[in-house]
Short mmCIF file of C-alpha atoms in Angstrom, two decimals:
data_model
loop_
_atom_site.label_atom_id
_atom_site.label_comp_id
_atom_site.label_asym_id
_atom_site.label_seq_id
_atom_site.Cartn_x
_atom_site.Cartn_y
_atom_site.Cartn_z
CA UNK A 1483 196.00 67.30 263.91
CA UNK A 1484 199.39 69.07 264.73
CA UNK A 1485 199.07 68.63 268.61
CA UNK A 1486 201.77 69.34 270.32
CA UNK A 1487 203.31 70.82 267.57
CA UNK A 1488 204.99 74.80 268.26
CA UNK A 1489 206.62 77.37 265.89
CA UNK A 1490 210.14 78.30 266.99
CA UNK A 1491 212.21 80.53 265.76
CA UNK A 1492 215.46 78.78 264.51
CA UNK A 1493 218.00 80.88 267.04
CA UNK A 1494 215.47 79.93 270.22
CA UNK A 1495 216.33 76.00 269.57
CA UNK A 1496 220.33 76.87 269.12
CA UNK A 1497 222.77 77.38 272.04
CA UNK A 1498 222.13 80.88 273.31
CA UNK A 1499 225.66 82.33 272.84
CA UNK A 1500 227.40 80.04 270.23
CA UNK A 1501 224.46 78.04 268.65
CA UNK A 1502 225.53 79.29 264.78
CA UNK A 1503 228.81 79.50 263.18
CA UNK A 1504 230.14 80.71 260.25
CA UNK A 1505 233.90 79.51 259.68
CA UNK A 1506 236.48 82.23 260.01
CA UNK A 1507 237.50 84.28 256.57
CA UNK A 1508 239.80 82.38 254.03
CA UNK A 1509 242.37 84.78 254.36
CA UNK A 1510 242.87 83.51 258.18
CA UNK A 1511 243.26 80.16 257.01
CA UNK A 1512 246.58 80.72 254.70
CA UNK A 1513 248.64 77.93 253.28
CA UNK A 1514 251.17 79.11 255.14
CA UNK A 1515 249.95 78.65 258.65
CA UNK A 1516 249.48 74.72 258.08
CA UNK A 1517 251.91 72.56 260.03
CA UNK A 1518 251.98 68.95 260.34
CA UNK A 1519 250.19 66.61 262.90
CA UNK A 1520 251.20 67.08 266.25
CA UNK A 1521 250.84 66.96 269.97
CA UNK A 1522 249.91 70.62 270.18
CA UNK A 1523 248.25 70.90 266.81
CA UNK A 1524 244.32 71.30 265.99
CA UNK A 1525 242.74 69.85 262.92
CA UNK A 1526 241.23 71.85 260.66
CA UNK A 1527 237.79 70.35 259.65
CA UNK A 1528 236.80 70.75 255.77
CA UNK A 1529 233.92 69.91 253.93
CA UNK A 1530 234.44 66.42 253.11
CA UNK A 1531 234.14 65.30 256.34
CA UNK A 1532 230.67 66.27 255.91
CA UNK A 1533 229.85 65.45 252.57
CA UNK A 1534 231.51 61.65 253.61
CA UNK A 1535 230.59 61.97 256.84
CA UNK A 1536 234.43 60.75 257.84
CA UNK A 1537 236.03 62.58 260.54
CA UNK A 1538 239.72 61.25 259.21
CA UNK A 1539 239.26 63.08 256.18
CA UNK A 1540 241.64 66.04 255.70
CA UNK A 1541 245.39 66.61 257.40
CA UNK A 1542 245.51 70.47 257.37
CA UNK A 1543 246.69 71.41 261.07
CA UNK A 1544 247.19 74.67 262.55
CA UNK A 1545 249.31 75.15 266.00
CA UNK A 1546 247.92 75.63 269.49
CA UNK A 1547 249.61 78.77 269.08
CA UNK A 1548 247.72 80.01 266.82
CA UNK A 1549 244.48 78.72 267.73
CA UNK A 1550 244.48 80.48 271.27
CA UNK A 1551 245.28 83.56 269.95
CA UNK A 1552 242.73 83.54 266.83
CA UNK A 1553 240.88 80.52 266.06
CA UNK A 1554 239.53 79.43 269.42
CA UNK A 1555 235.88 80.82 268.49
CA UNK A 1556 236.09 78.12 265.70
CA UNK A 1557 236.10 74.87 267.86
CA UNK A 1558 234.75 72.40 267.08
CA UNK A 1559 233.64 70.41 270.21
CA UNK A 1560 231.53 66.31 270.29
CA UNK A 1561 228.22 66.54 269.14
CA UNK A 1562 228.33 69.97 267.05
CA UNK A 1563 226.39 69.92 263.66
CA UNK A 1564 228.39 70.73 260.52
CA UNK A 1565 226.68 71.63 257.66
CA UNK A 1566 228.60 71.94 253.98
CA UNK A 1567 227.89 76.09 253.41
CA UNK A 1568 229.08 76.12 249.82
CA UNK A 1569 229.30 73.99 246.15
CA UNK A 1570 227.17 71.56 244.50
CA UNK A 1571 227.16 69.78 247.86
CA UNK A 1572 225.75 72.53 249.60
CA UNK A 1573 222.93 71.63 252.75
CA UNK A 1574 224.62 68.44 253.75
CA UNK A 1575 224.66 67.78 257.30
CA UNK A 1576 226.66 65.51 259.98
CA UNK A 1577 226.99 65.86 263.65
CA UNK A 1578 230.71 65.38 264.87
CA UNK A 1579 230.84 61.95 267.10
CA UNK A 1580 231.82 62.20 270.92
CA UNK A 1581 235.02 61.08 270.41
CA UNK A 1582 236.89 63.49 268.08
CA UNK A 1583 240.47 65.21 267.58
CA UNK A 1584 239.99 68.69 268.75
CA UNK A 1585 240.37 71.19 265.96
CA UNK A 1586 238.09 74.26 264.18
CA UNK A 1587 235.54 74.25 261.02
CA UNK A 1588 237.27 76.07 258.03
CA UNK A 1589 235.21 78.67 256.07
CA UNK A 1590 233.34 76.24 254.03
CA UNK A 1591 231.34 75.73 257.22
CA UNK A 1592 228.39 76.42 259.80
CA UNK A 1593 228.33 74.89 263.23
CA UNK A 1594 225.34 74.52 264.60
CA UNK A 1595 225.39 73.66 268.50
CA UNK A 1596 221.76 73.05 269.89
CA UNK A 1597 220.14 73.40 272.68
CA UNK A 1598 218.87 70.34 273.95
CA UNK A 1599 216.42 70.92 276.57
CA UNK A 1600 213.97 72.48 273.01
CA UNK A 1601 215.43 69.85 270.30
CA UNK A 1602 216.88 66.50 270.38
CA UNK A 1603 219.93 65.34 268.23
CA UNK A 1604 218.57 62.63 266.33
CA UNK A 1605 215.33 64.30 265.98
CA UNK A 1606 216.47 67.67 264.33
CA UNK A 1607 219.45 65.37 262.17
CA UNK A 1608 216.25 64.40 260.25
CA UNK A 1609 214.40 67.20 260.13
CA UNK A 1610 216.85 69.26 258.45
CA UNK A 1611 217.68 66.66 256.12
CA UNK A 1612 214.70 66.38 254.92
CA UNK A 1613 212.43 69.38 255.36
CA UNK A 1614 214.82 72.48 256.99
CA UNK A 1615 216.97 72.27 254.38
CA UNK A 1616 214.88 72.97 251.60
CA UNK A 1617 213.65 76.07 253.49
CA UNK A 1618 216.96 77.42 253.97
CA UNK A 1619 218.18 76.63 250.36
CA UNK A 1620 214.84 78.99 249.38
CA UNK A 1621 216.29 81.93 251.55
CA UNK A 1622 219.67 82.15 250.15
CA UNK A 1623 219.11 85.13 248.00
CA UNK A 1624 219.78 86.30 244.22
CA UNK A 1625 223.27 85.01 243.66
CA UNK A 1626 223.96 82.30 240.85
CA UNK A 1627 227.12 81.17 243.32
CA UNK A 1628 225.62 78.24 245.43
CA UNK A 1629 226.06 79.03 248.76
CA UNK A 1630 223.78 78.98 252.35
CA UNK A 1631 222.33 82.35 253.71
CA UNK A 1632 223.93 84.36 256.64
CA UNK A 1633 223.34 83.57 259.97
CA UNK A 1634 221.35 86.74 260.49
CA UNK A 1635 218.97 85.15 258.27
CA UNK A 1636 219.01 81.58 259.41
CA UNK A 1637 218.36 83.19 263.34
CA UNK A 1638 214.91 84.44 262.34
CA UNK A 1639 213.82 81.27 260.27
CA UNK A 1640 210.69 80.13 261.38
CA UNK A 1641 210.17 76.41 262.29
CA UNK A 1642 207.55 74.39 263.75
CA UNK A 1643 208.61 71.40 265.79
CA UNK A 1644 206.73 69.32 268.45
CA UNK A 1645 207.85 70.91 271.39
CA UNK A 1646 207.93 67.76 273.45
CA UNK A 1647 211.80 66.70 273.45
CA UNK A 1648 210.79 63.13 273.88
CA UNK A 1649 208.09 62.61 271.54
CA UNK A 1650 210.72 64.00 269.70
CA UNK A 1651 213.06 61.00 270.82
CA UNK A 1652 210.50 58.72 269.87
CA UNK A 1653 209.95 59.94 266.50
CA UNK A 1654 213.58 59.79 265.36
CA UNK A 1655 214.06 56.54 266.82
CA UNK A 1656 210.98 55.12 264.17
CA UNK A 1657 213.35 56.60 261.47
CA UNK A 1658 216.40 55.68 262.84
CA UNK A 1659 215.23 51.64 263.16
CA UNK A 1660 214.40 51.71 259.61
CA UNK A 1661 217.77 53.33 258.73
CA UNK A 1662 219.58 50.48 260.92
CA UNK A 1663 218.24 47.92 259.09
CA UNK A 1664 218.78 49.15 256.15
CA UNK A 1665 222.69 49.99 257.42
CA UNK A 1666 222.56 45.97 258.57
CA UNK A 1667 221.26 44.99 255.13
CA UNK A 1668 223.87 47.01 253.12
CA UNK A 1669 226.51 44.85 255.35
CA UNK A 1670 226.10 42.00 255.11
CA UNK A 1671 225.29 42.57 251.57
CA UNK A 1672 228.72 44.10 251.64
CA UNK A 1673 230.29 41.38 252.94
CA UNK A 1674 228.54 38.86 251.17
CA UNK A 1675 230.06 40.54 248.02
CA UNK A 1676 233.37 40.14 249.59
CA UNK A 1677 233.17 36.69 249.89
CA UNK A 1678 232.19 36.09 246.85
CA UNK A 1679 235.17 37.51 245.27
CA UNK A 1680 237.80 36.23 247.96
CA UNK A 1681 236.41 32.54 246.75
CA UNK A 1682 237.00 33.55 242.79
CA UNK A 1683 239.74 34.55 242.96
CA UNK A 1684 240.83 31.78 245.34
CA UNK A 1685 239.37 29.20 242.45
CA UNK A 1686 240.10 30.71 239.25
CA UNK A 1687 242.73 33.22 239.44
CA UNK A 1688 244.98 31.53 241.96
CA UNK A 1689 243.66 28.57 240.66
CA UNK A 1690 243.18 26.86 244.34
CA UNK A 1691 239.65 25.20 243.80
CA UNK A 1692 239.37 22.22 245.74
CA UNK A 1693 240.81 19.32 243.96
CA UNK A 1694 239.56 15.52 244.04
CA UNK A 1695 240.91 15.61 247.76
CA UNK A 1696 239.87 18.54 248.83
CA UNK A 1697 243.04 20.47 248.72
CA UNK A 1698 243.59 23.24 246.57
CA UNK A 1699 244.70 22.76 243.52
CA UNK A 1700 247.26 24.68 242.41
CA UNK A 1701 249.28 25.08 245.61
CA UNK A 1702 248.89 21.02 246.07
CA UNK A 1703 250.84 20.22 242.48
CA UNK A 1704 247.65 20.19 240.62
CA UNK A 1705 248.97 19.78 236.79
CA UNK A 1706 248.97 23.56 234.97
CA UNK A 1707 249.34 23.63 231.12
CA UNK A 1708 250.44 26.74 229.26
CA UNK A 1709 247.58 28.07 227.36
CA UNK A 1710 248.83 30.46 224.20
CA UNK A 1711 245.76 32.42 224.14
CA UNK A 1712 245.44 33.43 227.32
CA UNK A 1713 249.55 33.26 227.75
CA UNK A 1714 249.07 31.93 230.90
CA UNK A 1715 249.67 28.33 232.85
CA UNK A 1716 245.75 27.28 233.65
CA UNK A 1717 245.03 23.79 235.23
CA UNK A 1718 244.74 20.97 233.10
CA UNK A 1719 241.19 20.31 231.02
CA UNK A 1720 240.30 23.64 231.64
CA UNK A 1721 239.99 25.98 228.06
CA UNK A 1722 240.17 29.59 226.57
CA UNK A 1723 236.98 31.44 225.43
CA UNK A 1724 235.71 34.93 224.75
CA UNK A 1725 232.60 36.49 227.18
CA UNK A 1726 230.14 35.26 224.34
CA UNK A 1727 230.81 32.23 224.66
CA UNK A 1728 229.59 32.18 228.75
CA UNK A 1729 227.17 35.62 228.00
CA UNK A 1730 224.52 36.44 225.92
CA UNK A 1731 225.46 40.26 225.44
CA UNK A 1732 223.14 42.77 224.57
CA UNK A 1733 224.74 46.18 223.74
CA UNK A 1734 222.48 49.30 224.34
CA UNK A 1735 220.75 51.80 221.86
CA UNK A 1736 218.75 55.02 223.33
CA UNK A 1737 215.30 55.43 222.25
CA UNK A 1738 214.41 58.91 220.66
CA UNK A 1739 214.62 61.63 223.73
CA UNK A 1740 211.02 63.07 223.03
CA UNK A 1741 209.74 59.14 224.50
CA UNK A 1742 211.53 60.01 227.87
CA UNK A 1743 209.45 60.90 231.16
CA UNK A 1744 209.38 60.78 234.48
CA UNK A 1745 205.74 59.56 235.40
CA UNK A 1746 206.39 55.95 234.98
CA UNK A 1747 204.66 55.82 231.99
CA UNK A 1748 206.16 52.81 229.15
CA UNK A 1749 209.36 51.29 230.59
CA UNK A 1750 211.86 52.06 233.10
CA UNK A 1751 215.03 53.20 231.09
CA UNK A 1752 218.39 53.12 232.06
CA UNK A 1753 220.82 55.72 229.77
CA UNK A 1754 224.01 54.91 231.46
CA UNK A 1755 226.26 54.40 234.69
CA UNK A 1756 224.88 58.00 235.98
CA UNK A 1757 221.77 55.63 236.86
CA UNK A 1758 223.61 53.26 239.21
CA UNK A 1759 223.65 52.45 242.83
CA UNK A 1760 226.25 50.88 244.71
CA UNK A 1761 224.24 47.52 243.38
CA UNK A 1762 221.24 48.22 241.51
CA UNK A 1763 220.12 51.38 239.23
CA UNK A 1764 217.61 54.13 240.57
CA UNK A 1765 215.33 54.78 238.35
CA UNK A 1766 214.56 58.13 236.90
CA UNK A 1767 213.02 57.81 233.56
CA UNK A 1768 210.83 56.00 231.49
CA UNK A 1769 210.20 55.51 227.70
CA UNK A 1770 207.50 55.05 225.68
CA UNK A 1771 209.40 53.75 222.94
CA UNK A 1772 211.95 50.96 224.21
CA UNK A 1773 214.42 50.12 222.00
CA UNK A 1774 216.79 47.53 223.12
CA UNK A 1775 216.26 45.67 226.76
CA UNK A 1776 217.48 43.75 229.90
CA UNK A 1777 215.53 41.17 231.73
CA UNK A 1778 215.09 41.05 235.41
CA UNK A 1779 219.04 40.20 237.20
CA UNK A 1780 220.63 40.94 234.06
CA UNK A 1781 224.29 42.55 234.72
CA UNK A 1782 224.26 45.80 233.52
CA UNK A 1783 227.71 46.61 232.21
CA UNK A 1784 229.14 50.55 231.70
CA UNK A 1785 230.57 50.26 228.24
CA UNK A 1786 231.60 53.77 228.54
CA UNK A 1787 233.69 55.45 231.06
CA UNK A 1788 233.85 54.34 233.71
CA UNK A 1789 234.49 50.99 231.72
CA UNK A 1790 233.44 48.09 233.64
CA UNK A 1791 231.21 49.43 236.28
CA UNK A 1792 228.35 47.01 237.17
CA UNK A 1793 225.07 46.98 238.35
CA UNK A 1794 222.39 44.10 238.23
CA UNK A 1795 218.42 45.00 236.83
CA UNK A 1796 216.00 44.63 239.36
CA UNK A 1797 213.02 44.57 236.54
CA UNK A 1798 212.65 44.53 233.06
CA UNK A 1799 214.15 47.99 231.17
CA UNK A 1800 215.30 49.66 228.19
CA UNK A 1801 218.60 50.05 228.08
CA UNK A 1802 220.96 53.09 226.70
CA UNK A 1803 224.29 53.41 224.60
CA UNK A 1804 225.99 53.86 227.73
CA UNK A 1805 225.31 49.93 228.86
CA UNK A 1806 225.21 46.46 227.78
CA UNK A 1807 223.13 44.04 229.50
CA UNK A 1808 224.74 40.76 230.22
CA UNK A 1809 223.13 36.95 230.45
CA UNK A 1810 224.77 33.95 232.14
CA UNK A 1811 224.52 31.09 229.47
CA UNK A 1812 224.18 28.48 232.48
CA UNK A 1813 221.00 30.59 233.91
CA UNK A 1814 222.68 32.22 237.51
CA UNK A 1815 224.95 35.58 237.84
CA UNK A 1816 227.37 34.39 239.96
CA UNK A 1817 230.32 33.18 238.37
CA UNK A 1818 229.72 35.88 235.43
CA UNK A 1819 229.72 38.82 238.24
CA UNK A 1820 233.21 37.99 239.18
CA UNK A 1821 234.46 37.37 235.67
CA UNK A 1822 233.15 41.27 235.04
CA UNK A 1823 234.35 42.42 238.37
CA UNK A 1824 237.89 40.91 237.57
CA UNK A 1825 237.57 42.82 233.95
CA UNK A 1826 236.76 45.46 236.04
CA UNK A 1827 240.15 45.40 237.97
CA UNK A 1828 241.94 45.11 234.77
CA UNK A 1829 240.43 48.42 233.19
CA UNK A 1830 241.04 50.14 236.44
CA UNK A 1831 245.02 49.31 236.44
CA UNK A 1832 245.18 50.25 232.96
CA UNK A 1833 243.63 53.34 233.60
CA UNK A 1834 245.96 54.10 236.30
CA UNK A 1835 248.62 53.38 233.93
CA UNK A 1836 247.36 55.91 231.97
CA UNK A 1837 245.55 53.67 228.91
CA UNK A 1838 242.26 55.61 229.48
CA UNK A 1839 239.34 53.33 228.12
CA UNK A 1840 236.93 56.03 227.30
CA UNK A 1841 234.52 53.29 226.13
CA UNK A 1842 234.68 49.76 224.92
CA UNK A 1843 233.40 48.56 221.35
CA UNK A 1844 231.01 45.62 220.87
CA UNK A 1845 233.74 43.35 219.44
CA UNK A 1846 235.75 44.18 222.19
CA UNK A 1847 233.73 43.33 224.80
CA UNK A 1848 231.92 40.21 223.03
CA UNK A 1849 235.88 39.28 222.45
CA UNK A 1850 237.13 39.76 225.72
CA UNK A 1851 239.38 37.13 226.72
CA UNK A 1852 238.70 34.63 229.90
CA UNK A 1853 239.57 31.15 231.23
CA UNK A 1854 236.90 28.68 231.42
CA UNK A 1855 236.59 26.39 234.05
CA UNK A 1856 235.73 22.34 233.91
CA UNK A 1857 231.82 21.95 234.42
CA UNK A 1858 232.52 20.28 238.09
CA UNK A 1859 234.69 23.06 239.34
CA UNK A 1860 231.78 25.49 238.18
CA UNK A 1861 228.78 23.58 239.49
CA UNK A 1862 230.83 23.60 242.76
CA UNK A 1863 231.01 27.37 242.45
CA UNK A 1864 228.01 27.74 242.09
CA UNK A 1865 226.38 25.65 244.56
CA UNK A 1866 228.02 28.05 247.39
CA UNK A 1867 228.20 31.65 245.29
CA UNK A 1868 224.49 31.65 244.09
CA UNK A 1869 222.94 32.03 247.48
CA UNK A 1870 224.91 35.24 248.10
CA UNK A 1871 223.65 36.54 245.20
CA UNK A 1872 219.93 35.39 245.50
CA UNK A 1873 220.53 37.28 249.34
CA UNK A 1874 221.81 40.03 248.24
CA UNK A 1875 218.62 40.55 246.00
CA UNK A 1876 216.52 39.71 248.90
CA UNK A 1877 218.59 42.18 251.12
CA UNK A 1878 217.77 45.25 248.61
CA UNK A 1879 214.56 44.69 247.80
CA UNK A 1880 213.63 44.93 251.72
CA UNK A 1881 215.82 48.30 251.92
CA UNK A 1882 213.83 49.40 249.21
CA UNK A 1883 210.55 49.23 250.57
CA UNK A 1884 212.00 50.78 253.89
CA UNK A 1885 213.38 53.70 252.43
CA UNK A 1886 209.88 54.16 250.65
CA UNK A 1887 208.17 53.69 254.48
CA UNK A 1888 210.90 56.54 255.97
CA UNK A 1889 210.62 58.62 253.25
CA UNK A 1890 206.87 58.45 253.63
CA UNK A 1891 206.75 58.30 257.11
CA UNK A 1892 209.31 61.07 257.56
CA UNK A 1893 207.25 64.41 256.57
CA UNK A 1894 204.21 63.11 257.98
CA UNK A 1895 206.02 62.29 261.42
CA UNK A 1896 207.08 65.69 261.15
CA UNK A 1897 203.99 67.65 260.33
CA UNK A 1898 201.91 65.80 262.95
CA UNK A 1899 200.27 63.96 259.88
CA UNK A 1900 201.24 60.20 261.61
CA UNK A 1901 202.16 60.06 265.51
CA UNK A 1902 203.72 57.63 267.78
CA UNK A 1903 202.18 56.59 270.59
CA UNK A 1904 202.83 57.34 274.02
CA UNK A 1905 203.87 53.29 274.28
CA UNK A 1906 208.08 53.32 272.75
CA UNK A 1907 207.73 52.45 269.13
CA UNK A 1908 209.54 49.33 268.38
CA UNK A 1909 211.26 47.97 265.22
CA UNK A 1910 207.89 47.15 263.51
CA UNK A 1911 206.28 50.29 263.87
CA UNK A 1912 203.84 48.92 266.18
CA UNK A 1913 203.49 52.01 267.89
CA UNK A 1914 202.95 54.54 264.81
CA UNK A 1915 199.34 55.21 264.89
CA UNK A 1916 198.14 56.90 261.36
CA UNK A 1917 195.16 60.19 260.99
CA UNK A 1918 193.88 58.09 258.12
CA UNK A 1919 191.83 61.08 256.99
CA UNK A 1920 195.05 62.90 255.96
CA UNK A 1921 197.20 60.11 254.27
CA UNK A 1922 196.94 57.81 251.52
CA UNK A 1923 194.45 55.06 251.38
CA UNK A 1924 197.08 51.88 251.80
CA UNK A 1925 199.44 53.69 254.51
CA UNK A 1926 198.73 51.23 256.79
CA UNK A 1927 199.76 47.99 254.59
CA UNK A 1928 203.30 48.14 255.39
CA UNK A 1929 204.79 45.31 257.14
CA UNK A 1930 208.47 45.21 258.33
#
């Protein structure tokens, strides 16, 4: 089962001489000794460049001075592994692209430099992300502060890898095809959302829809009429309204916390924004005992802070007091999303301004104040927004299933448990053949 498969110790897979470490000592890295950006300067490298994996983050500097006399052990050089040694955050990992500004890891840090004739890159990215780290979290000793072990104790970990470096290559590049497309999905859904909000606001807060001749509105004379409600010029024939009078709104009520579980038995239940994705919730509980609900590509709305924050219901669910779930009257999201998103905007600026909304009431939000746009000018809307939308659904459903595949496919890849053939796996997992004796009965009904 696990041929080809050897137990390492964790130092014999490092660089012999500089494979772990530790940043230097707090004290060495003093306010005082910071200096701005400059040609002879080295960039001190903190944890959020890790934890965002974002090599801009962070302008602390220290002089070349200074760094030849007592920080050169510190370097940070292309390719290095920098894992996040303390906090909540503690265990995250990101190796440091070719192209970098050359600086040192401050003491929130552990390089890890490998050697690469035992381990590829790719292949040991993934398996301490997913497996390594757990066994290193488990070794960190007695003290209630978070923080990773010392490197005398990481050395003598024992790991088992397959000690062929390019099986190893062909492993992580099974994981990392799924992980592109999901990367390609979350673009173009990105950018899809983009577009959609560059066209409202062209339409119906610049108020340059397309008139009868195809020019925009607004900028081409189109006749704007003060409206008192809104206190605002809108175009002529278009109204004021309230978000009822476009949304069926359904605020949220929690269901007693003794219903609650997390074995997916009753219905998936939402409590709040702490649930949400960049687009749609994750789930993490259930109830037995729903109390009020959202249908299937309802808008789930934060009604407490952060105000405004939206996310759309991939199924039927109970919803919480943190949330309201939201309804387009004319039967799509589209034009609704942007309405929210630009309510959004509003609660954000205020809250800069320092009006914090710490939550919104019902008549608030059912009261909420909005423009409403002639029929034509919506349909129009519409015609070219709702197919974004309906993509961007298709788009995250597909990620979904692949990050269920990886995360499946991950342990057993690295247990032995599923192999790749000899033959390069390509993007369908053509290549992964499955010990069906040792997996679940349906592993092989995936289909990319």
């Amino acid at each position: 089962m696990n041929k080809g498969f050897k137990e390492f110790l964790f130092e014999d897979v490092v660089s012999k001489n500089k494979g772990f470490l530790r940043g230097p000592f707090g004290g060495s890295l003093k306010k005082e000794i910071f200096v701005s950006k400059g040609k002879n300067t080295y960039k001190v490298y903190e944890q959020g460049v890790v934890l965002r994996k974002n090599i801009e983050i962070g302008d602390y500097y220290i002089k070349e001075e200074y760094f030849n006399q007592t920080m050169y052990r510190f370097e940070v050089c292309p390719r290095d592994f920098l894992v996040s040694c303390s906090g909540a955050n503690y265990g995250a990992i990101f190796q440091m692209p070719e192209s970098i500004e050359k600086g040192i890891i401050n003491q929130a840090l552990l390089r890890i430099r490998l050697n690469n004739k035992l381990i590829d890159d790719s292949y040991f990215d993934y398996f301490f992300s997913h497996h390594l780290v757990n066994q290193i979290i488990g070794k960190k000793g007695d003290s209630t502060i978070p923080n990773f072990p010392p490197v005398s104790v990481l050395k003598k970990l024992k790991i088992k890898i397959h000690s062929d470096v390019g099986h190893q290559k062909q492993i992580a590049k099974v994981l990392s095809d799924l992980d592109a497309k999901i990367e390609v999905n979350n673009k173009i859904n990105q950018e899809l959302e983009a577009m959609a909000k560059t066209l409202y606001d062209y339409w119906f807060v610049q108020f340059d829809f397309p008139d009868a001749n195809g020019k925009p509105y607004k900028s081409s004379g189109g006749k704007m009429v003060f409206n008192e409600a809104l206190n605002r010029d809108i175009p002529e024939g278009w109204e004021d309204g309230v978000l009822t009078d476009i949304a069926n709104i359904t605020m949220g009520q929690s269901p007693s916390g003794s219903s609650y579980n997390e074995d997916g038995i009753g219905i998936v239940f939402y409590q709040g924004s702490t649930d949400f994705g960049s687009r749609f919730p994750t789930v993490r509980k259930y109830t037995t005992e729903p109390s009020r609900m959202a249908e299937e590509n309802d808008i789930l709305l934060s009604v407490r802070a952060p105000v405004g924050t939206l996310n759309q219901a991939m199924e039927s669910c109970c919803i919480g007091r943190g949330l309201a779930a939201l309804r387009e009257k004319e039967g799509s999201i589209s034009f609704l999303w942007s309405q929210m998103e630009y309510f959004k905007q509003i609660f954000d600026r205020r809250n800069s301004s320092g009006t914090t909304f710490g939550s919104i009431t019902k008549d608030d939000l059912f009261n909420l104040k909005l423009c409403i746009p002639n029929k034509e000018v919506l349909e129009k809307f519409k015609k070219i927004v709702d197919p974004f939308h309906a993509k961007i659904v298709v788009n995250s459903k597909e990620n979904q299933k692949l990050s269920e595949l990886r995360d499946w496919l991950l342990p057993m890849l690295m247990n032995g448990q599923v192999r790749v053939a000899h033959s390069h796996a390509d993007e369908n997992l053509g290549a992964v053949e499955q010990e069906l004796d040792m997996v679940a009965e349906d592993s092989g009904k995936y289909d990319i």
